[in-house]
mmCIF file of C-alpha atoms in Angstrom:
data_model
loop_
_atom_site.group_PDB
_atom_site.id
_atom_site.type_symbol
_atom_site.label_atom_id
_atom_site.label_comp_id
_atom_site.label_asym_id
_atom_site.label_seq_id
_atom_site.Cartn_x
_atom_site.Cartn_y
_atom_site.Cartn_z
ATOM 1 C CA MET A 1 99.486 110.338 139.660
ATOM 2 C CA THR A 2 96.227 110.890 141.374
ATOM 3 C CA ALA A 3 93.595 113.283 140.093
ATOM 4 C CA PRO A 4 94.623 116.187 142.410
ATOM 5 C CA ASP A 5 98.257 115.725 141.339
ATOM 6 C CA THR A 6 97.206 115.869 137.687
ATOM 7 C CA ARG A 7 95.268 119.050 138.323
ATOM 8 C CA ARG A 8 98.231 120.625 140.147
ATOM 9 C CA ALA A 9 100.602 119.686 137.291
ATOM 10 C CA TYR A 10 98.166 121.261 134.850
ATOM 11 C CA GLU A 11 97.899 124.441 136.905
ATOM 12 C CA LEU A 12 101.695 124.720 137.189
ATOM 13 C CA HIS A 13 101.986 124.761 133.403
ATOM 14 C CA GLU A 14 98.684 126.482 132.662
ATOM 15 C CA ALA A 15 100.420 129.173 130.597
ATOM 16 C CA GLU A 16 101.447 126.459 128.145
ATOM 17 C CA TRP A 17 97.824 125.417 127.564
ATOM 18 C CA VAL A 18 95.402 127.548 125.560
ATOM 19 C CA SER A 19 91.740 127.428 124.630
ATOM 20 C CA ALA A 20 90.440 126.445 121.197
ATOM 21 C CA LYS A 21 89.930 130.140 120.434
ATOM 22 C CA ASP A 22 93.570 130.935 121.236
ATOM 23 C CA ALA A 23 94.728 127.814 119.349
ATOM 24 C CA ALA A 24 92.773 128.969 116.302
ATOM 25 C CA GLU A 25 94.449 132.374 116.528
ATOM 26 C CA ILE A 26 97.918 130.815 116.772
ATOM 27 C CA LEU A 27 97.294 128.577 113.763
ATOM 28 C CA GLY A 28 95.383 131.164 111.749
ATOM 29 C CA VAL A 29 92.318 128.942 111.333
ATOM 30 C CA GLY A 30 88.796 128.784 112.773
ATOM 31 C CA GLU A 31 87.899 127.077 116.035
ATOM 32 C CA SER A 32 86.025 124.299 114.253
ATOM 33 C CA THR A 33 89.176 123.627 112.219
ATOM 34 C CA VAL A 34 91.163 123.309 115.453
ATOM 35 C CA HIS A 35 88.686 120.692 116.680
ATOM 36 C CA ARG A 36 88.832 118.840 113.327
ATOM 37 C CA MET A 37 92.636 118.916 113.409
ATOM 38 C CA ALA A 38 92.580 117.424 116.906
ATOM 39 C CA HIS A 39 90.100 114.776 115.754
ATOM 40 C CA ARG A 40 92.343 113.895 112.756
ATOM 41 C CA GLY A 41 95.381 113.662 115.019
ATOM 42 C CA LEU A 42 97.264 116.706 113.764
ATOM 43 C CA ILE A 43 97.184 118.354 117.185
ATOM 44 C CA GLN A 44 96.685 116.930 120.646
ATOM 45 C CA ARG A 45 94.235 118.021 123.279
ATOM 46 C CA GLY A 46 95.146 118.196 126.928
ATOM 47 C CA SER A 47 93.847 115.188 128.820
ATOM 48 C CA GLY A 48 90.289 115.816 129.903
ATOM 49 C CA TYR A 49 90.297 119.450 128.811
ATOM 50 C CA ARG A 50 89.511 121.297 125.617
ATOM 51 C CA ARG A 51 92.886 122.905 125.887
ATOM 52 C CA TYR A 52 95.780 122.759 123.497
ATOM 53 C CA HIS A 53 99.525 122.854 124.145
ATOM 54 C CA ARG A 54 100.880 126.241 123.000
ATOM 55 C CA PRO A 55 104.461 125.092 122.158
ATOM 56 C CA ALA A 56 103.085 122.235 120.049
ATOM 57 C CA LEU A 57 100.710 124.606 118.249
ATOM 58 C CA GLU A 58 103.523 127.063 117.536
ATOM 59 C CA ALA A 59 105.729 124.243 116.224
ATOM 60 C CA LEU A 60 102.875 123.092 113.969
ATOM 61 C CA ARG A 61 102.313 126.644 112.731
ATOM 62 C CA ASP A 62 106.008 126.909 111.886
ATOM 63 C CA ARG A 63 105.872 123.699 109.816
ATOM 64 C CA GLY A 64 103.122 125.101 107.561
ATOM 65 C CA GLU A 65 99.959 123.419 106.424
ATOM 66 C CA ALA A 66 99.592 119.651 106.335
ATOM 67 C CA ILE A 67 99.586 118.316 102.776
ATOM 68 C CA SER A 68 98.935 115.020 101.028
ATOM 69 C CA ILE A 69 101.535 112.791 99.410
ATOM 70 C CA GLY A 70 100.187 113.815 95.987
ATOM 71 C CA GLU A 71 100.747 117.495 96.749
ATOM 72 C CA ALA A 72 104.245 116.696 98.057
ATOM 73 C CA ALA A 73 104.955 114.768 94.844
ATOM 74 C CA ARG A 74 103.930 117.807 92.810
ATOM 75 C CA ILE A 75 106.199 120.105 94.858
ATOM 76 C CA LEU A 76 109.138 117.689 94.630
ATOM 77 C CA GLY A 77 108.588 116.869 90.952
ATOM 78 C CA ARG A 78 108.648 113.150 91.703
ATOM 79 C CA PRO A 79 106.089 110.346 91.627
ATOM 80 C CA SER A 80 104.072 109.587 94.760
ATOM 81 C CA ALA A 81 105.896 106.267 95.173
ATOM 82 C CA ALA A 82 109.197 108.153 95.432
ATOM 83 C CA VAL A 83 107.708 110.415 98.129
ATOM 84 C CA ARG A 84 106.560 107.325 100.077
ATOM 85 C CA ASP A 85 110.113 105.956 99.775
ATOM 86 C CA LEU A 86 111.501 109.231 101.174
ATOM 87 C CA ILE A 87 109.115 108.989 104.133
ATOM 88 C CA ALA A 88 110.065 105.336 104.755
ATOM 89 C CA ALA A 89 113.763 106.272 104.658
ATOM 90 C CA ASP A 90 113.087 109.080 107.187
ATOM 91 C CA GLU A 91 114.350 111.692 104.722
ATOM 92 C CA LEU A 92 111.000 113.495 104.938
ATOM 93 C CA PRO A 93 109.482 113.914 108.407
ATOM 94 C CA SER A 94 105.844 112.888 108.533
ATOM 95 C CA SER A 95 102.934 113.254 110.905
ATOM 96 C CA SER A 96 100.719 110.484 112.199
ATOM 97 C CA ASN A 97 97.844 111.703 110.032
ATOM 98 C CA ALA A 98 97.069 109.307 107.189
ATOM 99 C CA THR A 99 95.239 111.848 105.015
ATOM 100 C CA PHE A 100 97.780 114.677 105.286
ATOM 101 C CA PRO A 101 101.041 113.030 106.373
ATOM 102 C CA LEU A 102 103.465 115.807 105.392
ATOM 103 C CA PHE A 103 103.938 119.496 106.061
ATOM 104 C CA ARG A 104 104.426 122.023 103.275
ATOM 105 C CA ARG A 105 107.515 123.725 104.767
ATOM 106 C CA ASP A 106 109.253 120.384 105.376
ATOM 107 C CA VAL A 107 108.631 119.351 101.768
ATOM 108 C CA GLU A 108 109.668 122.748 100.363
ATOM 109 C CA THR A 109 112.866 122.714 102.434
ATOM 110 C CA TYR A 110 113.662 119.219 101.168
ATOM 111 C CA ALA A 111 112.910 120.266 97.580
ATOM 112 C CA GLU A 112 115.357 123.179 97.839
ATOM 113 C CA SER A 113 118.187 121.000 99.100
ATOM 114 C CA HIS A 114 117.392 117.935 96.934
ATOM 115 C CA PRO A 115 116.378 118.906 93.393
ATOM 116 C CA PRO A 116 114.758 116.064 91.443
ATOM 117 C CA PRO A 117 117.135 114.037 89.309
ATOM 118 C CA ASP A 118 117.030 114.941 85.649
ATOM 119 C CA GLU A 119 115.558 111.655 84.500
ATOM 120 C CA ARG A 120 114.799 113.041 81.057
ATOM 121 C CA ALA A 121 118.395 113.922 80.173
ATOM 122 C CA GLY A 122 119.197 112.365 76.823
ATOM 123 C CA GLN A 123 115.615 111.271 76.213
ATOM 124 C CA LEU A 124 113.313 112.360 73.440
ATOM 125 C CA ASN A 125 109.613 113.117 73.568
ATOM 126 C CA ALA A 126 107.212 111.482 71.115
ATOM 127 C CA ALA A 127 107.517 114.267 68.512
ATOM 128 C CA ALA A 128 111.331 114.083 68.479
ATOM 129 C CA ALA A 129 111.194 110.267 68.352
ATOM 130 C CA ALA A 130 108.843 110.504 65.356
ATOM 131 C CA ARG A 131 111.360 112.731 63.538
ATOM 132 C CA VAL A 132 114.187 110.253 64.265
ATOM 133 C CA LEU A 133 112.137 107.304 63.016
ATOM 134 C CA GLY A 134 110.633 109.185 60.070
ATOM 135 C CA CYS A 135 107.025 108.458 61.007
ATOM 136 C CA SER A 136 104.098 110.215 62.667
ATOM 137 C CA VAL A 137 103.708 110.901 66.384
ATOM 138 C CA SER A 138 100.625 108.662 66.486
ATOM 139 C CA THR A 139 102.670 105.797 65.014
ATOM 140 C CA VAL A 140 105.378 106.270 67.648
ATOM 141 C CA LEU A 141 102.751 106.271 70.416
ATOM 142 C CA ARG A 142 101.092 103.168 68.966
ATOM 143 C CA LEU A 143 104.469 101.379 68.878
ATOM 144 C CA ALA A 144 105.182 102.439 72.464
ATOM 145 C CA ARG A 145 101.781 101.284 73.734
ATOM 146 C CA SER A 146 102.260 97.900 72.068
ATOM 147 C CA ASP A 147 105.739 97.611 73.674
ATOM 148 C CA ARG A 148 107.518 97.493 70.327
ATOM 149 C CA ILE A 149 109.624 100.509 71.353
ATOM 150 C CA PRO A 150 110.826 100.718 74.956
ATOM 151 C CA CYS A 151 109.832 103.957 76.662
ATOM 152 C CA ASN A 152 109.291 105.633 80.004
ATOM 153 C CA ARG A 153 106.198 107.539 81.066
ATOM 154 C CA ASP A 154 106.306 110.494 83.407
ATOM 155 C CA THR A 155 103.735 111.423 86.034
ATOM 156 C CA ARG A 156 101.801 113.438 83.464
ATOM 157 C CA GLY A 157 101.478 110.454 81.116
ATOM 158 C CA ARG A 158 103.974 111.676 78.517
ATOM 159 C CA TYR A 159 106.169 109.163 76.702
ATOM 160 C CA TRP A 160 109.964 109.492 76.692
ATOM 161 C CA PHE A 161 112.321 107.552 74.451
ATOM 162 C CA ARG A 162 116.042 106.825 74.600
ATOM 163 C CA GLU A 163 117.960 107.342 71.376
ATOM 164 C CA ASP A 164 119.700 103.959 71.628
ATOM 165 C CA HIS A 165 116.295 102.227 71.843
ATOM 166 C CA LEU A 166 115.118 104.068 68.741
ATOM 167 C CA ALA A 167 118.297 103.066 66.900
ATOM 168 C CA MET A 168 117.743 99.442 67.954
ATOM 169 C CA TYR A 169 114.145 99.582 66.675
ATOM 170 C CA GLN A 170 115.353 101.006 63.348
ATOM 171 C CA ARG A 171 117.932 98.196 62.955
ATOM 172 C CA ALA A 172 115.270 95.587 63.731
ATOM 173 C CA ARG A 173 112.872 97.207 61.243
ATOM 174 C CA THR A 174 115.599 97.256 58.544
ATOM 175 C CA ALA A 175 116.472 93.611 59.210
ATOM 176 C CA THR A 176 112.822 92.600 58.990
ATOM 177 C CA ARG A 177 112.422 94.427 55.657
ATOM 178 C CA LEU A 178 115.540 92.713 54.282
ATOM 179 C CA LEU A 179 114.271 89.290 55.321
ATOM 180 C CA ASP A 180 110.863 89.997 53.793
ATOM 181 C CA SER A 181 112.382 91.161 50.495
ATOM 182 C CA HIS A 182 114.501 88.037 49.930
ATOM 183 C CA PRO A 183 112.790 84.842 48.795
ATOM 184 C CA ARG A 184 113.330 81.803 51.006
#
């Protein structure tokens, strides 16, 4: 297309293109934010103009604010690595923006239809594990940190123990005591 053809195509669809002021009004943000969003790649400018495509702006507005993977992980109740896996599997739509690759409404919609798996079902926290083993919480945590008791850690750093692992530790501890009490 030549330059006059480009201009004519623009004029034909001029109603679809709005100024930064109108774009800011559509999105509910300030004009400088519109320019920053365009710079970050969240919205596209018209070629050669400081104009923005109204349908694209309205679609963006309807998706909600752009959020980070960490924020999405908090909403979904899953680790960030799991959110990255969902993006890679195309289960969560993402934007081209590296800093804020997801949109709040997309993540919230996914969270409603895909509740996080109950990974803690049948597991005990450190206090419950201490009661089972008959020792203090600090002893249980020390054993977990030294890998003497298998455990899982959640995103908040809490330790979780399976009952069968605790029973196995108790059997090993009993066997060790028996061996130590008998002369060789």
